[in-house]
CSV table of N, CA and C in Angstrom, one decimal:
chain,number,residue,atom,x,y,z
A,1,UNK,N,24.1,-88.6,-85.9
A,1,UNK,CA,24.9,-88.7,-84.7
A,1,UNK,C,24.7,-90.1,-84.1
A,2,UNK,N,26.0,-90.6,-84.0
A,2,UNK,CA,25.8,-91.9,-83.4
A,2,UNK,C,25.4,-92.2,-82.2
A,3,UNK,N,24.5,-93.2,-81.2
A,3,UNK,CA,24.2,-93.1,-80.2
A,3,UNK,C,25.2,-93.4,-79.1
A,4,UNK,N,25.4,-93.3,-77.8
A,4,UNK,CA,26.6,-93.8,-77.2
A,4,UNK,C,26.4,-95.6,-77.2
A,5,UNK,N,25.1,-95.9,-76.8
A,5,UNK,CA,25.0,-97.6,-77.6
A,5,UNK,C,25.7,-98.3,-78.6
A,6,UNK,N,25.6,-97.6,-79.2
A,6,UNK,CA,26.4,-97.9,-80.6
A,6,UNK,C,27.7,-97.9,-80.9
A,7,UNK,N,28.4,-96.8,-80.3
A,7,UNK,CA,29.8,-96.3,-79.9
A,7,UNK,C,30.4,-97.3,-79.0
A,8,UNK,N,29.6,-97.8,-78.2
A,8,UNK,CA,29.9,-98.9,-77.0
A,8,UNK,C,30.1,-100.1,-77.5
A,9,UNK,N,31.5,-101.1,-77.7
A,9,UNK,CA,31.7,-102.0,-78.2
A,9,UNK,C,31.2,-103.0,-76.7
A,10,UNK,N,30.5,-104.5,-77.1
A,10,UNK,CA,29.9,-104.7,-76.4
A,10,UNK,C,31.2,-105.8,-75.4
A,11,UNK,N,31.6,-105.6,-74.7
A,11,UNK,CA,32.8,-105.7,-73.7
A,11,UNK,C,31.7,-107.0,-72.9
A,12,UNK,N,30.6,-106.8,-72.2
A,12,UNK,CA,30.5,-107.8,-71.1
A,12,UNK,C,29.1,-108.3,-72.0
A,13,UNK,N,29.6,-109.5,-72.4
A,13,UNK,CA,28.4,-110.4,-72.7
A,13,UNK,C,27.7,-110.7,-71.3
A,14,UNK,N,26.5,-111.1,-71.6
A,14,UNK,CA,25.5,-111.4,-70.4
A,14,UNK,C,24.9,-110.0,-69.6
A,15,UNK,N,25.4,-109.0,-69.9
A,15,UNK,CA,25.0,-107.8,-69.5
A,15,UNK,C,24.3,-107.0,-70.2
A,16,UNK,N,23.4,-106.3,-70.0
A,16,UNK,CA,22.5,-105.2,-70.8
A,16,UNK,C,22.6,-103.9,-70.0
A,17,UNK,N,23.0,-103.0,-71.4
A,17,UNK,CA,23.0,-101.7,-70.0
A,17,UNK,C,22.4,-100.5,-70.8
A,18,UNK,N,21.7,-99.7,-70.0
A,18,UNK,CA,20.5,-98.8,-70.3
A,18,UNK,C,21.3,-97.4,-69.8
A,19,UNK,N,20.4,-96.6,-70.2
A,19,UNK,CA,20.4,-94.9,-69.7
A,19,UNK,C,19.0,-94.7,-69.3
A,20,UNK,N,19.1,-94.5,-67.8
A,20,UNK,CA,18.0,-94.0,-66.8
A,20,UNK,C,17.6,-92.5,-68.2
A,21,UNK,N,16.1,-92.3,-67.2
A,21,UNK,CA,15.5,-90.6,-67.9
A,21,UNK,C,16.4,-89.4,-67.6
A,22,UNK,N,16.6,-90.0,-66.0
A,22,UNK,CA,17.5,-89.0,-66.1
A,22,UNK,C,19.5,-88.9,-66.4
A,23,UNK,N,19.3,-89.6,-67.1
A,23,UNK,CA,21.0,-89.8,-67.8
A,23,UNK,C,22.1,-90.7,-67.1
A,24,UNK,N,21.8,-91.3,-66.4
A,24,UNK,CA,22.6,-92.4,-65.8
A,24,UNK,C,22.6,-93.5,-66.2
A,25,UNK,N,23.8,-94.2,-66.3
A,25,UNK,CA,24.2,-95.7,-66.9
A,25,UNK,C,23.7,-96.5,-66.1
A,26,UNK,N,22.8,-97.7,-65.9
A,26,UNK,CA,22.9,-99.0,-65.6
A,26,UNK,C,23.6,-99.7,-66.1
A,27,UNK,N,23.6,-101.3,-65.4
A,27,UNK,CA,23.7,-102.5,-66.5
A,27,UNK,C,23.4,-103.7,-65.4
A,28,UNK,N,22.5,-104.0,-65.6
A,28,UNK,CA,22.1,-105.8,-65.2
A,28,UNK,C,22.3,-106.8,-65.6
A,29,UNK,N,23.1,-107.6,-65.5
A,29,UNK,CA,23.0,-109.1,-65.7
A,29,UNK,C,21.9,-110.0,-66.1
A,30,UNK,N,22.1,-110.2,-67.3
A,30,UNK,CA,20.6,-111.4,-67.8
A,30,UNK,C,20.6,-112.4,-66.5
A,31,UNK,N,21.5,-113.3,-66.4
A,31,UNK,CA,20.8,-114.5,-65.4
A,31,UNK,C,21.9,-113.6,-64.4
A,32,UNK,N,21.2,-114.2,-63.0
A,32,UNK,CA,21.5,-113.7,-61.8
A,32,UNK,C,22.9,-114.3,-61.6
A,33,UNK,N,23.5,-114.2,-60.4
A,33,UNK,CA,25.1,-115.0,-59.4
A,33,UNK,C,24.1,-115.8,-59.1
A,34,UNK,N,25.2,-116.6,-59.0
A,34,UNK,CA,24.6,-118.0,-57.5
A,34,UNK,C,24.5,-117.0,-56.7
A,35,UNK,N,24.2,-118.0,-55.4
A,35,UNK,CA,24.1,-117.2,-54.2
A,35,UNK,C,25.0,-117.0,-53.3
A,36,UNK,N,26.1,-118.2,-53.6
A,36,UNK,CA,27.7,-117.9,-53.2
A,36,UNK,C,28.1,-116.4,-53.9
A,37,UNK,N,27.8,-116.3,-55.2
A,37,UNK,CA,28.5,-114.8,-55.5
A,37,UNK,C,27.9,-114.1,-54.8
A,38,UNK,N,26.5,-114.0,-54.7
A,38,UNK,CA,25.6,-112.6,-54.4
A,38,UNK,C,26.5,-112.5,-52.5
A,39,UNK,N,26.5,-113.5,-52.0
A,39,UNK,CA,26.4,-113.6,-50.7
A,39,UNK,C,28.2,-112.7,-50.2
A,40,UNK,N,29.3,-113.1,-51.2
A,40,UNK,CA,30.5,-112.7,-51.5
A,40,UNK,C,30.9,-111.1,-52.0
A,41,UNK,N,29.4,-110.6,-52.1
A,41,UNK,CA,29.4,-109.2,-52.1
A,41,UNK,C,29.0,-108.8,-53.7
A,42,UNK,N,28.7,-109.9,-54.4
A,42,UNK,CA,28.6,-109.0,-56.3
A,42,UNK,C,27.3,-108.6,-56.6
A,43,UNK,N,26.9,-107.5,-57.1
A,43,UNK,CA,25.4,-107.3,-57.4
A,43,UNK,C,25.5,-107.4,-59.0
A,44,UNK,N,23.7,-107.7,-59.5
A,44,UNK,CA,23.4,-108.1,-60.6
A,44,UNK,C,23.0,-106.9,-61.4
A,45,UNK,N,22.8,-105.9,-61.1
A,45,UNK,CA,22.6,-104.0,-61.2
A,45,UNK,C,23.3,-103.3,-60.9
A,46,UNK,N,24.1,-102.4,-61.4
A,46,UNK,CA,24.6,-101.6,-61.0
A,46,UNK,C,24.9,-100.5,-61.7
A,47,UNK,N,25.6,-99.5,-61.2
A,47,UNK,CA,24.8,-97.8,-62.0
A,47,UNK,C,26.5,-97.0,-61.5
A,48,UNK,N,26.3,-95.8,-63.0
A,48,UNK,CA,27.5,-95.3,-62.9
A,48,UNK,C,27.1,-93.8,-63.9
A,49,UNK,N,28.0,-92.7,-63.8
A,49,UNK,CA,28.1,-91.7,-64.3
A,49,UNK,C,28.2,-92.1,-65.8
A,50,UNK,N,29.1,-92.1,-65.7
A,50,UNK,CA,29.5,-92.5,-67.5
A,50,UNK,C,30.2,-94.1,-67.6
A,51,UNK,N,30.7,-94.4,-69.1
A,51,UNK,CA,30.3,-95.5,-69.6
A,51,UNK,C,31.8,-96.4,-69.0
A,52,UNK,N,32.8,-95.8,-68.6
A,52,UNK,CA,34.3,-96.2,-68.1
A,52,UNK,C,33.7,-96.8,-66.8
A,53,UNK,N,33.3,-96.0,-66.3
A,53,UNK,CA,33.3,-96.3,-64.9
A,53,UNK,C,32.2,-97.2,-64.6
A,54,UNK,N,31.2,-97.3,-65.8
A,54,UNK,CA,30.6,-98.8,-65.5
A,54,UNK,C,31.0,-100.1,-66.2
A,55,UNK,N,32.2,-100.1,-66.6
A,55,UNK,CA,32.2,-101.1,-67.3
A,55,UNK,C,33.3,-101.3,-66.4
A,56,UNK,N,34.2,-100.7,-65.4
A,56,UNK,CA,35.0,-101.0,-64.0
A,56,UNK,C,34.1,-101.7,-63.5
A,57,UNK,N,32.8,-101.2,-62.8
A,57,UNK,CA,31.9,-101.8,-61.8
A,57,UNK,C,31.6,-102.9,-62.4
A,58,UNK,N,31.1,-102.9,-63.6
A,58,UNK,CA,30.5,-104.4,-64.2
A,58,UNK,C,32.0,-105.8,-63.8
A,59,UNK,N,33.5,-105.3,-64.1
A,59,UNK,CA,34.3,-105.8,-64.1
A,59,UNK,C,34.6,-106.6,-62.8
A,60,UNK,N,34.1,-105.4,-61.6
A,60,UNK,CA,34.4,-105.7,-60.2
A,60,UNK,C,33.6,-106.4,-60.1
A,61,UNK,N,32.4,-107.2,-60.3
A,61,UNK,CA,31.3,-107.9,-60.4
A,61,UNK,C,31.4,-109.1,-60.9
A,62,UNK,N,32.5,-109.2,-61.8
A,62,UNK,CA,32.6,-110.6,-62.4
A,62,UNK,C,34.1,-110.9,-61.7
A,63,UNK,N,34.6,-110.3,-61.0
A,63,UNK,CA,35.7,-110.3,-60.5
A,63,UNK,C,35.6,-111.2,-59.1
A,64,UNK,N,34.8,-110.9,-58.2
A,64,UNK,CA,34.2,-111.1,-57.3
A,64,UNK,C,33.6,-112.2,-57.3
A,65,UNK,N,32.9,-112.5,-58.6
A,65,UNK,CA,32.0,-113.9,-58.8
A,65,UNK,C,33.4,-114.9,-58.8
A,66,UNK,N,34.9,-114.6,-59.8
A,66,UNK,CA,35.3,-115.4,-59.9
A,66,UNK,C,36.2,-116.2,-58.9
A,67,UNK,N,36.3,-114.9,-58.0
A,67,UNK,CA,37.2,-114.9,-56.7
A,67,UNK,C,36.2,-115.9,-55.5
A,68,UNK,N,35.2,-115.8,-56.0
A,68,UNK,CA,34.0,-116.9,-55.3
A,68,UNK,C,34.0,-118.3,-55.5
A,69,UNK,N,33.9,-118.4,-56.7
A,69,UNK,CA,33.7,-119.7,-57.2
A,69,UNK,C,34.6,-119.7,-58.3
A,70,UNK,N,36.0,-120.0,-58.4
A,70,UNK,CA,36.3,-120.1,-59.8
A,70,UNK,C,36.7,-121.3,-60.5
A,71,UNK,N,36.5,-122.4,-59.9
A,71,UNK,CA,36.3,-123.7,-60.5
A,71,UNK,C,35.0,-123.6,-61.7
A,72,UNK,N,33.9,-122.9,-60.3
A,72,UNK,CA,32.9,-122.8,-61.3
A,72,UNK,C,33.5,-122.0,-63.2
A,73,UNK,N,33.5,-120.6,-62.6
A,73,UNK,CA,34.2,-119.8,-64.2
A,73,UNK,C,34.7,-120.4,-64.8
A,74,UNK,N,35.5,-121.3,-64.3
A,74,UNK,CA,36.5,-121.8,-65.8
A,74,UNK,C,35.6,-122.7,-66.5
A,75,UNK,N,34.9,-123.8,-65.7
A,75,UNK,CA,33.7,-124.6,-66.3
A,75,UNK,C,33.3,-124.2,-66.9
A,76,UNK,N,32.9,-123.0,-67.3
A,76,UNK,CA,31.8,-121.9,-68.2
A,76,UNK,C,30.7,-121.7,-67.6
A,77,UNK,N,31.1,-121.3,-66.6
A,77,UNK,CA,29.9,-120.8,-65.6
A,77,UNK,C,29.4,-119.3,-66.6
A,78,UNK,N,28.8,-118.2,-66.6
A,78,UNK,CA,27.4,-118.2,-65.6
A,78,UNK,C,26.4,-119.7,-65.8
A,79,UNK,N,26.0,-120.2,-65.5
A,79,UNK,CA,25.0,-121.0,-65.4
A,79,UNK,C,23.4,-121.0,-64.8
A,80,UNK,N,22.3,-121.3,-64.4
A,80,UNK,CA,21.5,-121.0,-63.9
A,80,UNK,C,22.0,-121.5,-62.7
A,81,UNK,N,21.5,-121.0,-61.1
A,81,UNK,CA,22.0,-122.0,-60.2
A,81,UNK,C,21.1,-122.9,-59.5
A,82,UNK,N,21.3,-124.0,-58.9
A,82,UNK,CA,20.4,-124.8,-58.8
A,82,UNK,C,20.6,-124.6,-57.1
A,83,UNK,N,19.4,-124.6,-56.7
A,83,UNK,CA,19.1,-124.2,-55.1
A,83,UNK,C,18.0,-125.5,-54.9
C-alpha cells in the first residue's frame, strides 16, 4: 500500500509536509517570509485535516507573500532576507 506521501505529487517546492502522531497534516516552509510577508499576515507552518485543504493553505501563503512583495516573486524570490 502506497503511503499518502507518495501519492502526493509534490505541488509546493520549498515546502515539507509531515503527519502529526496524531494524524494531522502539517507543512513548513524550508526558508522563512521576509518580514514584510510574515508582517502581511503569511505563516511558515501551517496544519490541516487532509491533504486538499492543505495544499489551499499552503497556496494562501504564497498568495499573500506575493500580494506583499511581488517585484520581489517575480525576481525569484524566496530568498534569504537580509535584516
Amino acid at each position: 500500500m502506497a503511503s499518502w506521501a507518495a501519492a502526493a505529487p509534490p505541488v509546493f517546492a520549498g515546502w515539507r509536509i509531515l503527519r502529526s502522531g496524531a494524524g494531522r497534516l502539517w507543512a513548513t516552509r524550508e526558508r522563512p517570509f521576509p518580514r514584510a510577508v510574515e508582517d502581511a499576515g503569511a505563516h511558515r507552518t501551517v496544519d490541516a485535516d487532509d491533504l486538499a485543504k492543505l495544499c489551499q493553505i499552503i497556496a494562501e501563503q504564497e498568495s499573500i507573500a506575493e500580494q506583499a512583495c511581488p517585484a520581489n516573486w517575480r525576481a525569484g524570490w524566496p530568498r534569504p532576507p537580509l535584516f
